[in-house]
Amino acid sequence: MSETEGKLPKDEPPKDKSPDKSPDKSPDKSPDKSPDRVFHDAIHGSMQFSPICVDIINTVQFQRLRNIKQLGLCYYVYPSASHNRFEHCLGTCHLAGKMIRHLKQQNPDLEISDEDILCVEIAGLCHDLGHAPFSHVFQEIINECRNGDEKWEHEVASCEMLEHLFKKNPHIKVKRDEIEFIKGLITGKPIKTEEQKFEKEKNVLITGESKKTEKKNLRRKKQFFYQIVNNADYNIDVDKWDYLARDSHLLGIGTSFDHERMLKMSKVIDGKICYRDKTLKNFYDMFYSRYRLHNTVYQHKTVLLLNKLLGKALKSADEHLKIFKRVENMEEFTYFTDSILEEILKNKGNQSLKDSEKKLGDYNQPVF
């Protein structure tokens, strides 16, 4: 063996195999961000939800929607009508997000922000938070009992439950002005406090015709936002698109309505959501699908009869169980679901519920 074999050259110092610890070469560590969650849906396939939407979904106030059937008592006539408000709200949130992102792409001049997109998604997610047991049927029953008093509306109750949700879950951070904006999106019109705040921030004195023009411009600028989830102007919105697709699919009733085509053919013009003329057939398909569902399912003669029986049972049980008062307290409303029928039947020993129990017995009879 030579003298130099196995030795390092004198002019080359030994290489340090330890990692370079110099601060200028260390990798940047950015704060961890919660990734979006993906849910699979029978109607829309893979649906992606932001972390804040997932936080809302995981609250008890939102989870109650699992126990409220989308079609109420239709389930007793159509066994496959077992889907609930929970999945419908997820689908509406998904479509609302797709719609607002599409409008942002089509209309860059609108300057739609990420905060706007999030608010629209939350509105779609929470638009049915205020539904009571058996969905729209309960709203009809309670308003019959109010005899001309202020009508109870599930949209207003959704706004109240939304406030309750954020109060009970302070880890979900949403700004006050954004909450007011979301509530406006749910009801389909701006909340008054939002307009008042805008006028205060303007800090200008406007009188006469100029004041009217300023308000009109404000409404025109934001009007398209309020036509996405709950369109009070012409009743074309993502809420309707989801329930038409979902109800038709799960009931086995075919439909040719293509909401994806409608969405892709939309654009904001003069502050309103407009659609291409080539979507005319889609409009026909949409309203025909709605008519067919009403005629075949929602207004089925047996369903209407069951709705009447339910109304009588709830009215009879109200004196003892204070059913209609539960809509006034969001803490009680959180646990007010379709299980109210079992609650009535569970109180068999109570004489005041005998009449309700007798009426509910009809639900066990064959209805086919």
mmCIF file of N, CA, C and O in Angstrom, residues 122-200:
data_model
loop_
_atom_site.group_PDB
_atom_site.id
_atom_site.type_symbol
_atom_site.label_atom_id
_atom_site.label_comp_id
_atom_site.label_asym_id
_atom_site.label_seq_id
_atom_site.Cartn_x
_atom_site.Cartn_y
_atom_site.Cartn_z
ATOM 1 N N ILE A 122 -71.061 30.605 2.637
ATOM 2 C CA ILE A 122 -71.666 30.420 3.959
ATOM 3 C C ILE A 122 -73.178 30.620 3.885
ATOM 4 O O ILE A 122 -73.948 29.901 4.530
ATOM 5 N N ALA A 123 -73.607 31.588 3.081
ATOM 6 C CA ALA A 123 -75.048 31.815 2.914
ATOM 7 C C ALA A 123 -75.719 30.590 2.305
ATOM 8 O O ALA A 123 -76.796 30.169 2.744
ATOM 9 N N GLY A 124 -75.091 30.001 1.292
ATOM 10 C CA GLY A 124 -75.637 28.785 0.700
ATOM 11 C C GLY A 124 -75.663 27.639 1.692
ATOM 12 O O GLY A 124 -76.618 26.856 1.744
ATOM 13 N N LEU A 125 -74.629 27.563 2.508
ATOM 14 C CA LEU A 125 -74.535 26.489 3.497
ATOM 15 C C LEU A 125 -75.591 26.635 4.589
ATOM 16 O O LEU A 125 -76.169 25.642 5.047
ATOM 17 N N CYS A 126 -75.864 27.869 4.996
ATOM 18 C CA CYS A 126 -76.717 28.116 6.171
ATOM 19 C C CYS A 126 -78.119 28.606 5.817
ATOM 20 O O CYS A 126 -78.871 28.997 6.717
ATOM 21 N N HIS A 127 -78.485 28.591 4.551
ATOM 22 C CA HIS A 127 -79.757 29.204 4.163
ATOM 23 C C HIS A 127 -80.972 28.479 4.741
ATOM 24 O O HIS A 127 -82.054 29.057 4.846
ATOM 25 N N ASP A 128 -80.817 27.209 5.133
ATOM 26 C CA ASP A 128 -81.942 26.448 5.691
ATOM 27 C C ASP A 128 -81.754 26.109 7.168
ATOM 28 O O ASP A 128 -82.419 25.204 7.688
ATOM 29 N N LEU A 129 -80.879 26.823 7.849
ATOM 30 C CA LEU A 129 -80.672 26.564 9.277
ATOM 31 C C LEU A 129 -81.960 26.713 10.077
ATOM 32 O O LEU A 129 -82.135 26.077 11.112
ATOM 33 N N GLY A 130 -82.852 27.560 9.605
ATOM 34 C CA GLY A 130 -84.064 27.862 10.361
ATOM 35 C C GLY A 130 -85.247 26.976 10.055
ATOM 36 O O GLY A 130 -86.357 27.256 10.529
ATOM 37 N N HIS A 131 -85.046 25.920 9.281
ATOM 38 C CA HIS A 131 -86.179 25.034 9.001
ATOM 39 C C HIS A 131 -86.567 24.261 10.257
ATOM 40 O O HIS A 131 -85.719 23.736 10.976
ATOM 41 N N ALA A 132 -87.859 24.204 10.485
ATOM 42 C CA ALA A 132 -88.410 23.464 11.621
ATOM 43 C C ALA A 132 -88.716 22.032 11.175
ATOM 44 O O ALA A 132 -88.494 21.678 10.014
ATOM 45 N N PRO A 133 -89.219 21.189 12.071
ATOM 46 C CA PRO A 133 -89.551 19.814 11.683
ATOM 47 C C PRO A 133 -90.465 19.749 10.462
ATOM 48 O O PRO A 133 -91.372 20.565 10.315
ATOM 49 N N PHE A 134 -90.188 18.801 9.600
ATOM 50 C CA PHE A 134 -90.991 18.535 8.404
ATOM 51 C C PHE A 134 -90.982 19.703 7.422
ATOM 52 O O PHE A 134 -91.891 19.862 6.608
ATOM 53 N N SER A 135 -89.944 20.534 7.525
ATOM 54 C CA SER A 135 -89.670 21.590 6.548
ATOM 55 C C SER A 135 -90.848 22.541 6.370
ATOM 56 O O SER A 135 -91.356 23.087 7.335
ATOM 57 N N HIS A 136 -91.315 22.709 5.135
ATOM 58 C CA HIS A 136 -92.310 23.746 4.841
ATOM 59 C C HIS A 136 -93.669 23.463 5.478
ATOM 60 O O HIS A 136 -94.454 24.391 5.688
ATOM 61 N N VAL A 137 -93.945 22.208 5.789
ATOM 62 C CA VAL A 137 -95.248 21.868 6.371
ATOM 63 C C VAL A 137 -95.435 22.572 7.710
ATOM 64 O O VAL A 137 -96.500 23.129 7.998
ATOM 65 N N PHE A 138 -94.394 22.575 8.529
ATOM 66 C CA PHE A 138 -94.500 23.200 9.850
ATOM 67 C C PHE A 138 -94.763 24.696 9.719
ATOM 68 O O PHE A 138 -95.526 25.269 10.510
ATOM 69 N N GLN A 139 -94.140 25.329 8.739
ATOM 70 C CA GLN A 139 -94.349 26.767 8.551
ATOM 71 C C GLN A 139 -95.815 27.068 8.272
ATOM 72 O O GLN A 139 -96.370 28.045 8.782
ATOM 73 N N GLU A 140 -96.457 26.226 7.475
ATOM 74 C CA GLU A 140 -97.885 26.417 7.190
ATOM 75 C C GLU A 140 -98.723 26.215 8.454
ATOM 76 O O GLU A 140 -99.662 26.975 8.717
ATOM 77 N N ILE A 141 -98.360 25.209 9.243
ATOM 78 C CA ILE A 141 -99.141 24.893 10.444
ATOM 79 C C ILE A 141 -99.039 26.007 11.481
ATOM 80 O O ILE A 141 -100.046 26.456 12.040
ATOM 81 N N ILE A 142 -97.827 26.478 11.749
ATOM 82 C CA ILE A 142 -97.652 27.489 12.790
ATOM 83 C C ILE A 142 -98.291 28.815 12.380
ATOM 84 O O ILE A 142 -98.845 29.537 13.218
ATOM 85 N N ASN A 143 -98.268 29.126 11.090
ATOM 86 C CA ASN A 143 -98.882 30.378 10.644
ATOM 87 C C ASN A 143 -100.405 30.309 10.687
ATOM 88 O O ASN A 143 -101.076 31.330 10.855
ATOM 89 N N GLU A 144 -100.959 29.108 10.560
ATOM 90 C CA GLU A 144 -102.407 28.946 10.742
ATOM 91 C C GLU A 144 -102.806 29.244 12.182
ATOM 92 O O GLU A 144 -103.879 29.789 12.443
ATOM 93 N N CYS A 145 -101.928 28.905 13.108
ATOM 94 C CA CYS A 145 -102.221 29.102 14.534
ATOM 95 C C CYS A 145 -102.032 30.550 14.973
ATOM 96 O O CYS A 145 -102.528 30.940 16.034
ATOM 97 N N ARG A 146 -101.325 31.326 14.197
ATOM 98 C CA ARG A 146 -101.027 32.700 14.616
ATOM 99 C C ARG A 146 -102.173 33.663 14.331
ATOM 100 O O ARG A 146 -102.165 34.792 14.814
ATOM 101 N N ASN A 147 -103.108 33.264 13.518
ATOM 102 C CA ASN A 147 -104.340 34.042 13.308
ATOM 103 C C ASN A 147 -104.084 35.521 13.012
ATOM 104 O O ASN A 147 -104.511 36.413 13.738
ATOM 105 N N GLY A 148 -103.365 35.779 11.957
ATOM 106 C CA GLY A 148 -103.162 37.166 11.548
ATOM 107 C C GLY A 148 -101.988 37.855 12.187
ATOM 108 O O GLY A 148 -101.645 38.981 11.807
ATOM 109 N N ASP A 149 -101.364 37.236 13.188
ATOM 110 C CA ASP A 149 -100.172 37.833 13.782
ATOM 111 C C ASP A 149 -99.015 37.755 12.789
ATOM 112 O O ASP A 149 -99.152 37.227 11.689
ATOM 113 N N GLU A 150 -97.892 38.285 13.193
ATOM 114 C CA GLU A 150 -96.726 38.276 12.312
ATOM 115 C C GLU A 150 -96.385 36.846 11.898
ATOM 116 O O GLU A 150 -96.268 35.948 12.734
ATOM 117 N N LYS A 151 -96.232 36.646 10.599
ATOM 118 C CA LYS A 151 -95.969 35.313 10.073
ATOM 119 C C LYS A 151 -94.560 34.850 10.424
ATOM 120 O O LYS A 151 -93.616 35.636 10.443
ATOM 121 N N TRP A 152 -94.457 33.554 10.703
ATOM 122 C CA TRP A 152 -93.146 32.953 10.960
ATOM 123 C C TRP A 152 -92.556 32.490 9.635
ATOM 124 O O TRP A 152 -93.224 31.815 8.849
ATOM 125 N N GLU A 153 -91.314 32.879 9.364
ATOM 126 C CA GLU A 153 -90.647 32.513 8.118
ATOM 127 C C GLU A 153 -89.330 31.830 8.423
ATOM 128 O O GLU A 153 -88.562 32.297 9.272
ATOM 129 N N HIS A 154 -89.070 30.754 7.719
ATOM 130 C CA HIS A 154 -87.853 29.999 8.011
ATOM 131 C C HIS A 154 -86.598 30.765 7.606
ATOM 132 O O HIS A 154 -85.523 30.536 8.169
ATOM 133 N N GLU A 155 -86.706 31.700 6.646
ATOM 134 C CA GLU A 155 -85.529 32.500 6.283
ATOM 135 C C GLU A 155 -85.091 33.389 7.442
ATOM 136 O O GLU A 155 -83.892 33.525 7.722
ATOM 137 N N VAL A 156 -86.070 33.992 8.109
ATOM 138 C CA VAL A 156 -85.761 34.829 9.273
ATOM 139 C C VAL A 156 -85.188 33.969 10.396
ATOM 140 O O VAL A 156 -84.216 34.352 11.072
ATOM 141 N N ALA A 157 -85.782 32.791 10.584
ATOM 142 C CA ALA A 157 -85.277 31.874 11.609
ATOM 143 C C ALA A 157 -83.855 31.413 11.279
ATOM 144 O O ALA A 157 -83.041 31.193 12.184
ATOM 145 N N SER A 158 -83.543 31.290 9.999
ATOM 146 C CA SER A 158 -82.184 30.912 9.596
ATOM 147 C C SER A 158 -81.179 31.979 10.019
ATOM 148 O O SER A 158 -80.068 31.660 10.467
ATOM 149 N N CYS A 159 -81.568 33.236 9.885
ATOM 150 C CA CYS A 159 -80.687 34.335 10.308
ATOM 151 C C CYS A 159 -80.497 34.320 11.822
ATOM 152 O O CYS A 159 -79.388 34.554 12.322
ATOM 153 N N GLU A 160 -81.567 34.040 12.549
ATOM 154 C CA GLU A 160 -81.473 33.974 14.012
ATOM 155 C C GLU A 160 -80.596 32.802 14.448
ATOM 156 O O GLU A 160 -79.783 32.931 15.371
ATOM 157 N N MET A 161 -80.760 31.668 13.778
ATOM 158 C CA MET A 161 -79.937 30.507 14.118
ATOM 159 C C MET A 161 -78.478 30.737 13.741
ATOM 160 O O MET A 161 -77.563 30.261 14.431
ATOM 161 N N LEU A 162 -78.247 31.479 12.670
ATOM 162 C CA LEU A 162 -76.875 31.809 12.269
ATOM 163 C C LEU A 162 -76.188 32.632 13.356
ATOM 164 O O LEU A 162 -75.036 32.369 13.719
ATOM 165 N N GLU A 163 -76.905 33.619 13.876
ATOM 166 C CA GLU A 163 -76.367 34.426 14.976
ATOM 167 C C GLU A 163 -76.087 33.540 16.188
ATOM 168 O O GLU A 163 -75.046 33.674 16.850
ATOM 169 N N HIS A 164 -77.008 32.650 16.479
ATOM 170 C CA HIS A 164 -76.852 31.743 17.620
ATOM 171 C C HIS A 164 -75.651 30.822 17.417
ATOM 172 O O HIS A 164 -74.895 30.553 18.363
ATOM 173 N N LEU A 165 -75.468 30.366 16.197
ATOM 174 C CA LEU A 165 -74.349 29.473 15.881
ATOM 175 C C LEU A 165 -73.010 30.157 16.149
ATOM 176 O O LEU A 165 -72.121 29.581 16.784
ATOM 177 N N PHE A 166 -72.870 31.392 15.678
ATOM 178 C CA PHE A 166 -71.607 32.104 15.883
ATOM 179 C C PHE A 166 -71.392 32.450 17.359
ATOM 180 O O PHE A 166 -70.261 32.469 17.844
ATOM 181 N N LYS A 167 -72.482 32.701 18.064
ATOM 182 C CA LYS A 167 -72.374 33.012 19.493
ATOM 183 C C LYS A 167 -71.907 31.794 20.283
ATOM 184 O O LYS A 167 -71.078 31.910 21.200
ATOM 185 N N LYS A 168 -72.425 30.627 19.933
ATOM 186 C CA LYS A 168 -72.085 29.404 20.649
ATOM 187 C C LYS A 168 -70.738 28.819 20.213
ATOM 188 O O LYS A 168 -70.191 27.947 20.896
ATOM 189 N N ASN A 169 -70.226 29.272 19.096
ATOM 190 C CA ASN A 169 -68.964 28.739 18.573
ATOM 191 C C ASN A 169 -68.016 29.896 18.257
ATOM 192 O O ASN A 169 -67.782 30.220 17.082
ATOM 193 N N PRO A 170 -67.474 30.537 19.286
ATOM 194 C CA PRO A 170 -66.634 31.724 19.073
ATOM 195 C C PRO A 170 -65.336 31.445 18.321
ATOM 196 O O PRO A 170 -64.683 32.382 17.869
ATOM 197 N N HIS A 171 -64.972 30.169 18.184
ATOM 198 C CA HIS A 171 -63.754 29.856 17.428
ATOM 199 C C HIS A 171 -63.946 30.074 15.929
ATOM 200 O O HIS A 171 -62.963 30.151 15.182
ATOM 201 N N ILE A 172 -65.201 30.189 15.494
ATOM 202 C CA ILE A 172 -65.477 30.483 14.086
ATOM 203 C C ILE A 172 -65.469 32.001 13.925
ATOM 204 O O ILE A 172 -66.389 32.687 14.368
ATOM 205 N N LYS A 173 -64.441 32.510 13.316
ATOM 206 C CA LYS A 173 -64.235 33.954 13.236
ATOM 207 C C LYS A 173 -64.855 34.527 11.955
ATOM 208 O O LYS A 173 -64.373 34.273 10.852
ATOM 209 N N VAL A 174 -65.920 35.276 12.133
ATOM 210 C CA VAL A 174 -66.561 35.980 11.023
ATOM 211 C C VAL A 174 -66.872 37.398 11.492
ATOM 212 O O VAL A 174 -67.426 37.588 12.577
ATOM 213 N N LYS A 175 -66.515 38.381 10.695
ATOM 214 C CA LYS A 175 -66.713 39.777 11.074
ATOM 215 C C LYS A 175 -68.197 40.125 11.106
ATOM 216 O O LYS A 175 -69.009 39.531 10.405
ATOM 217 N N ARG A 176 -68.523 41.139 11.911
ATOM 218 C CA ARG A 176 -69.912 41.550 12.064
ATOM 219 C C ARG A 176 -70.524 41.994 10.738
ATOM 220 O O ARG A 176 -71.646 41.615 10.404
ATOM 221 N N ASP A 177 -69.803 42.789 9.955
ATOM 222 C CA ASP A 177 -70.370 43.251 8.685
ATOM 223 C C ASP A 177 -70.563 42.092 7.714
ATOM 224 O O ASP A 177 -71.494 42.097 6.896
ATOM 225 N N GLU A 178 -69.718 41.069 7.815
ATOM 226 C CA GLU A 178 -69.874 39.894 6.960
ATOM 227 C C GLU A 178 -71.095 39.075 7.377
ATOM 228 O O GLU A 178 -71.800 38.524 6.525
ATOM 229 N N ILE A 179 -71.355 39.000 8.682
ATOM 230 C CA ILE A 179 -72.547 38.287 9.156
ATOM 231 C C ILE A 179 -73.811 38.963 8.637
ATOM 232 O O ILE A 179 -74.750 38.300 8.181
ATOM 233 N N GLU A 180 -73.835 40.293 8.683
ATOM 234 C CA GLU A 180 -74.997 41.024 8.178
ATOM 235 C C GLU A 180 -75.166 40.798 6.676
ATOM 236 O O GLU A 180 -76.286 40.672 6.173
ATOM 237 N N PHE A 181 -74.048 40.744 5.975
ATOM 238 C CA PHE A 181 -74.077 40.494 4.534
ATOM 239 C C PHE A 181 -74.625 39.097 4.251
ATOM 240 O O PHE A 181 -75.476 38.908 3.370
ATOM 241 N N ILE A 182 -74.169 38.106 5.006
ATOM 242 C CA ILE A 182 -74.633 36.722 4.834
ATOM 243 C C ILE A 182 -76.133 36.625 5.099
ATOM 244 O O ILE A 182 -76.871 35.956 4.361
ATOM 245 N N LYS A 183 -76.598 37.296 6.137
ATOM 246 C CA LYS A 183 -78.027 37.282 6.451
ATOM 247 C C LYS A 183 -78.842 37.885 5.311
ATOM 248 O O LYS A 183 -79.934 37.406 4.987
ATOM 249 N N GLY A 184 -78.307 38.923 4.698
ATOM 250 C CA GLY A 184 -78.985 39.508 3.545
ATOM 251 C C GLY A 184 -79.044 38.549 2.369
ATOM 252 O O GLY A 184 -80.049 38.473 1.659
ATOM 253 N N LEU A 185 -77.976 37.800 2.162
ATOM 254 C CA LEU A 185 -77.954 36.818 1.079
ATOM 255 C C LEU A 185 -78.971 35.706 1.324
ATOM 256 O O LEU A 185 -79.563 35.170 0.385
ATOM 257 N N ILE A 186 -79.184 35.355 2.590
ATOM 258 C CA ILE A 186 -80.145 34.301 2.933
ATOM 259 C C ILE A 186 -81.579 34.766 2.692
ATOM 260 O O ILE A 186 -82.410 34.023 2.159
ATOM 261 N N THR A 187 -81.877 36.000 3.083
ATOM 262 C CA THR A 187 -83.243 36.518 2.926
ATOM 263 C C THR A 187 -83.515 37.037 1.520
ATOM 264 O O THR A 187 -84.667 37.233 1.145
ATOM 265 N N GLY A 188 -82.460 37.263 0.752
ATOM 266 C CA GLY A 188 -82.636 37.740 -0.617
ATOM 267 C C GLY A 188 -82.695 39.242 -0.751
ATOM 268 O O GLY A 188 -83.010 39.766 -1.821
ATOM 269 N N LYS A 189 -82.378 39.951 0.313
ATOM 270 C CA LYS A 189 -82.372 41.413 0.264
ATOM 271 C C LYS A 189 -81.411 41.936 1.323
ATOM 272 O O LYS A 189 -81.220 41.302 2.365
ATOM 273 N N PRO A 190 -80.803 43.097 1.078
ATOM 274 C CA PRO A 190 -79.833 43.628 2.050
ATOM 275 C C PRO A 190 -80.480 43.893 3.399
ATOM 276 O O PRO A 190 -81.620 44.349 3.485
ATOM 277 N N ILE A 191 -79.744 43.577 4.454
ATOM 278 C CA ILE A 191 -80.202 43.907 5.797
ATOM 279 C C ILE A 191 -80.092 45.418 5.986
ATOM 280 O O ILE A 191 -79.128 46.043 5.556
ATOM 281 N N LYS A 192 -81.068 46.020 6.634
ATOM 282 C CA LYS A 192 -81.103 47.476 6.769
ATOM 283 C C LYS A 192 -79.847 48.030 7.426
ATOM 284 O O LYS A 192 -79.348 49.066 7.039
ATOM 285 N N THR A 193 -79.341 47.324 8.414
ATOM 286 C CA THR A 193 -78.167 47.825 9.120
ATOM 287 C C THR A 193 -76.969 47.957 8.194
ATOM 288 O O THR A 193 -76.116 48.805 8.385
ATOM 289 N N GLU A 194 -76.918 47.122 7.167
ATOM 290 C CA GLU A 194 -75.810 47.207 6.215
ATOM 291 C C GLU A 194 -75.900 48.498 5.404
ATOM 292 O O GLU A 194 -74.904 49.192 5.201
ATOM 293 N N GLU A 195 -77.103 48.841 4.961
ATOM 294 C CA GLU A 195 -77.281 50.082 4.215
ATOM 295 C C GLU A 195 -76.994 51.293 5.097
ATOM 296 O O GLU A 195 -76.379 52.266 4.657
ATOM 297 N N GLN A 196 -77.441 51.223 6.351
ATOM 298 C CA GLN A 196 -77.203 52.333 7.262
ATOM 299 C C GLN A 196 -75.710 52.527 7.494
ATOM 300 O O GLN A 196 -75.219 53.655 7.534
ATOM 301 N N LYS A 197 -74.992 51.412 7.630
ATOM 302 C CA LYS A 197 -73.552 51.507 7.846
ATOM 303 C C LYS A 197 -72.867 52.112 6.627
ATOM 304 O O LYS A 197 -71.955 52.921 6.743
ATOM 305 N N PHE A 198 -73.321 51.738 5.447
ATOM 306 C CA PHE A 198 -72.733 52.275 4.224
ATOM 307 C C PHE A 198 -72.918 53.788 4.162
ATOM 308 O O PHE A 198 -71.992 54.536 3.858
ATOM 309 N N GLU A 199 -74.131 54.238 4.474
ATOM 310 C CA GLU A 199 -74.404 55.670 4.431
ATOM 311 C C GLU A 199 -73.572 56.421 5.468
ATOM 312 O O GLU A 199 -73.108 57.533 5.227
ATOM 313 N N LYS A 200 -73.363 55.801 6.633
ATOM 314 C CA LYS A 200 -72.574 56.439 7.677
ATOM 315 C C LYS A 200 -71.126 56.575 7.243
ATOM 316 O O LYS A 200 -70.474 57.593 7.482
#
